[in-house]
Coordinates of C-alpha atoms in Angstrom, one line a residue:
V1 CA -4.9 6.0 28.2
H2 CA -8.4 6.3 28.8
C3 CA -9.1 4.5 25.9
Y4 CA -6.3 1.9 28.2
K5 CA -7.8 2.5 31.5
T6 CA -11.6 2.4 30.6
N7 CA -11.3 -0.2 27.6
T8 CA -12.9 1.6 25.7
R9 CA -12.9 2.3 22.2
Y10 CA -11.5 6.6 20.8
I11 CA -13.5 7.9 17.2
D12 CA -13.7 11.2 16.6
H13 CA -16.6 11.6 13.8
D14 CA -16.8 14.9 13.5
N15 CA -13.4 15.0 13.1
I16 CA -13.0 12.0 9.8
K17 CA -16.0 14.2 8.0
N18 CA -13.6 17.3 8.1
M19 CA -10.4 14.2 6.9
M20 CA -12.1 12.9 4.3
Q21 CA -13.8 15.6 2.8
D22 CA -11.9 16.3 -0.2
W23 CA -11.6 12.9 -1.7
Q24 CA -12.7 12.4 -4.5
Y25 CA -14.0 8.6 -6.8
P26 CA -12.5 7.1 -7.8
L27 CA -10.3 6.0 -5.7
V28 CA -7.6 4.4 -6.3
Y29 CA -5.2 2.2 -3.7
L30 CA -1.9 1.7 -4.4
D31 CA 0.9 -0.6 -2.6
F32 CA 4.3 -0.9 -3.4
E33 CA 7.1 -3.5 -3.2
T34 CA 10.3 -2.3 -3.8
I35 CA 13.8 -3.8 -2.6
N36 CA 16.7 -1.6 -1.6
P37 CA 19.7 -3.1 -1.0
A38 CA 22.6 -1.9 0.0
I39 CA 25.1 -2.7 -3.3
P40 CA 22.4 -1.2 -5.9
R41 CA 21.5 -4.1 -8.5
Y42 CA 20.4 -2.1 -11.6
D43 CA 21.8 1.1 -12.7
N44 CA 21.1 4.6 -11.3
C45 CA 20.5 2.9 -8.5
K46 CA 21.7 4.2 -4.5
P47 CA 22.9 2.0 -1.9
F48 CA 20.1 1.3 0.4
S49 CA 17.6 3.2 -2.2
H50 CA 14.6 1.6 -2.7
T51 CA 12.8 -0.4 -6.3
P52 CA 9.8 -1.1 -6.5
F53 CA 9.6 -5.1 -8.1
Q54 CA 5.5 -4.6 -7.8
F55 CA 2.4 -3.0 -6.6
S56 CA -1.1 -3.7 -6.0
V57 CA -4.3 -0.9 -6.8
H58 CA -7.5 -1.6 -6.5
I59 CA -10.0 0.4 -7.9
Q60 CA -13.1 1.7 -7.0
A61 CA -15.2 4.1 -9.4
N62 CA -17.9 4.9 -6.7
P63 CA -19.4 4.1 -3.6
D64 CA -21.3 1.1 -4.5
A65 CA -18.9 0.0 -8.3
E66 CA -17.4 -3.0 -7.6
L67 CA -13.8 -3.3 -6.6
T68 CA -11.9 -3.9 -9.5
H69 CA -8.2 -5.0 -8.9
I70 CA -4.7 -4.6 -11.3
E71 CA -1.6 -5.7 -10.0
F72 CA 2.2 -6.1 -11.1
L73 CA 5.1 -8.2 -10.1
H74 CA 8.6 -8.1 -12.1
T75 CA 9.0 -11.4 -12.6
T76 CA 13.2 -11.9 -13.9
D77 CA 16.9 -10.3 -13.0
D78 CA 16.4 -6.7 -14.9
D79 CA 15.8 -3.8 -13.5
P80 CA 11.7 -3.6 -13.4
R81 CA 11.4 -0.6 -13.5
P82 CA 11.1 -0.1 -17.7
T83 CA 7.9 -2.2 -17.6
L84 CA 6.7 -1.0 -14.0
I85 CA 5.9 2.2 -15.1
P86 CA 3.9 2.3 -17.9
A87 CA 2.3 -0.4 -16.2
L88 CA 1.7 1.8 -12.8
L89 CA 0.2 5.0 -14.5
A90 CA -2.1 2.7 -16.6
A91 CA -3.2 1.8 -13.2
C92 CA -3.5 4.8 -12.0
G93 CA -4.9 6.7 -15.2
T94 CA -5.9 10.0 -14.2
E95 CA -8.4 10.7 -12.0
G96 CA -9.8 10.1 -8.7
S97 CA -8.3 10.0 -5.0
I98 CA -4.4 7.8 -4.9
V99 CA -4.9 6.4 -1.4
A100 CA -1.6 4.8 0.1
Y101 CA -1.7 3.9 3.5
F102 CA 1.7 5.9 4.5
S103 CA 1.7 7.7 1.5
K104 CA 4.4 9.0 1.9
F105 CA 6.4 6.1 0.8
E106 CA 4.9 5.3 -2.2
S107 CA 5.7 9.5 -2.6
E108 CA 9.1 9.5 -2.4
R109 CA 9.2 5.9 -5.2
I110 CA 6.9 8.3 -7.6
S111 CA 9.7 10.6 -7.5
E112 CA 12.5 8.2 -7.9
L113 CA 11.2 7.0 -10.8
A114 CA 10.0 10.2 -11.8
E115 CA 13.9 10.9 -11.9
Y116 CA 14.6 7.7 -13.4
A117 CA 12.4 7.9 -16.4
P118 CA 12.1 12.0 -17.6
E119 CA 9.3 11.3 -20.7
F120 CA 7.6 9.6 -17.8
A121 CA 8.1 12.3 -14.8
S122 CA 5.0 14.7 -16.1
A123 CA 2.5 11.7 -15.7
L124 CA 4.4 10.2 -12.5
L125 CA 4.6 13.8 -10.0
A126 CA 0.8 14.2 -10.9
L127 CA -0.1 10.6 -9.4
N128 CA 1.8 12.3 -6.4
E129 CA -0.6 15.5 -6.5
R130 CA -3.4 12.9 -6.3
M131 CA -2.5 11.0 -2.9
V132 CA -4.6 11.2 0.4
D133 CA -4.0 9.1 3.0
P134 CA -6.4 7.4 6.4
L135 CA -3.2 6.5 8.6
P136 CA -2.7 10.7 9.7
I137 CA -6.6 9.8 10.2
L138 CA -6.2 6.8 12.1
R139 CA -4.0 7.8 14.4
E140 CA -6.1 12.5 15.4
C141 CA -9.6 10.4 15.1
V142 CA -9.6 6.1 16.0
Y143 CA -7.4 4.6 18.6
D144 CA -8.1 1.2 20.3
N145 CA -6.6 -0.9 22.2
A146 CA -6.0 -3.5 20.7
F147 CA -3.4 -1.1 18.0
A148 CA -1.2 -2.4 21.2
G149 CA 0.1 1.3 20.5
S150 CA 0.4 0.6 16.1
F151 CA -0.9 2.5 14.2
S152 CA 0.6 0.3 11.1
L153 CA -1.5 -1.6 9.0
K154 CA -1.1 -4.9 9.9
S155 CA -1.8 -2.9 13.8
V156 CA -5.1 -1.4 13.1
A157 CA -7.0 -3.2 10.3
P158 CA -7.6 -6.9 12.6
A159 CA -7.6 -3.8 15.8
L160 CA -11.0 -2.8 13.6
L161 CA -12.0 -5.2 10.5
G162 CA -11.5 -8.3 12.9
E163 CA -9.3 -10.9 12.5
K164 CA -10.1 -11.9 8.9
S165 CA -7.6 -8.6 8.4
S166 CA -4.8 -10.6 10.1
Y167 CA -1.6 -11.5 7.7
K168 CA -1.3 -14.3 10.6
G169 CA -0.4 -17.5 8.4
M170 CA 0.9 -16.0 4.9
A171 CA 3.3 -17.0 3.0
I172 CA 4.5 -13.9 3.1
S173 CA 2.8 -12.0 5.4
N174 CA 5.0 -8.1 5.6
G175 CA 7.7 -6.3 2.9
S176 CA 10.1 -7.6 4.5
E177 CA 9.5 -11.5 3.3
A178 CA 8.0 -9.9 0.4
Q179 CA 12.0 -8.0 -0.1
R180 CA 13.3 -11.9 0.0
G181 CA 10.9 -13.7 -1.5
Y182 CA 11.6 -11.4 -4.9
T183 CA 15.5 -12.1 -4.1
E184 CA 14.5 -16.1 -3.9
L185 CA 12.4 -15.5 -7.2
T186 CA 14.1 -13.9 -9.6
A187 CA 17.5 -15.9 -8.8
S188 CA 18.6 -18.5 -11.3
K189 CA 19.0 -20.9 -9.3
T190 CA 15.0 -21.3 -8.5
N191 CA 13.2 -24.1 -10.1
A192 CA 10.7 -23.6 -11.4
E193 CA 8.2 -25.1 -9.3
R194 CA 9.5 -23.4 -6.5
K195 CA 9.2 -20.0 -8.8
S196 CA 5.1 -20.7 -9.1
F197 CA 4.9 -20.4 -5.6
L198 CA 7.1 -17.5 -4.6
I199 CA 4.9 -15.8 -7.6
S200 CA 1.7 -16.5 -6.0
A201 CA 2.1 -15.8 -2.4
M202 CA 3.4 -12.2 -3.4
L203 CA 0.8 -11.3 -5.5
E204 CA -1.3 -12.6 -2.6
Y205 CA 0.9 -10.3 0.3
C206 CA 0.4 -7.0 -2.4
K207 CA -3.2 -7.6 -2.9
K208 CA -4.1 -8.4 0.1
D209 CA -2.4 -5.2 1.4
T210 CA -4.9 -2.5 -1.0
L211 CA -7.7 -5.0 0.3
E212 CA -7.5 -4.3 3.4
M213 CA -6.7 -0.2 2.6
V214 CA -9.8 -0.5 1.3
M215 CA -12.0 -1.7 4.2
L216 CA -10.1 0.6 6.0
V217 CA -11.5 3.7 4.5
H218 CA -14.6 1.7 3.6
W219 CA -14.5 1.3 8.3
L220 CA -14.0 5.4 8.1
Q221 CA -17.3 6.0 6.2
Q222 CA -19.3 4.3 8.1
Q223 CA -18.5 6.8 11.0
I224 CA -19.0 9.4 9.7
K225 CA -22.6 8.2 8.7
I226 CA -23.0 7.5 12.7

């Protein structure tokens, strides 16, 4: 209310520092895209259960290191999990904090993958033990009128980082569109040209999600230094 009345931005610099003090490099930024149809498409799935078909990972080995990007997109109509799981484990490695925005979603998907593939359960559940989340920090320590009451990544990133962080104009610009894109991509009637377009658009969207997380974390780290 104070921010609204005074048109000022609220930042609790000290609390940002306290809430980020346990984060450890390398920082591994993770985002999933999932499908959750009413009628399960694959064995061992429930109605409306989320099955990951895509992920993006950005890795920063240390504060001065260049970013490394790893991406995965399943492009056929069979179950994506058998190929996604080993790719995910390889991308995330075994050290550092795994950064996910609203990490509860990613953690739940990882736990479900562990149930699906018990041979990988130990390694998958170890990922959850490394999970950290910028969302609670932003909710507690930062407010800008441009959030318009929302702490979603697509509201917070443009408000704090500028219009370059907007998702406007992207061929795929949100999770629902990514789901529809995946359904079309894996349909037998979709021609090769359309599939190529969808693959490019889906990879660009998921990559942007983790890249915006990187930039938001950099912004938070700058507030600690002020």
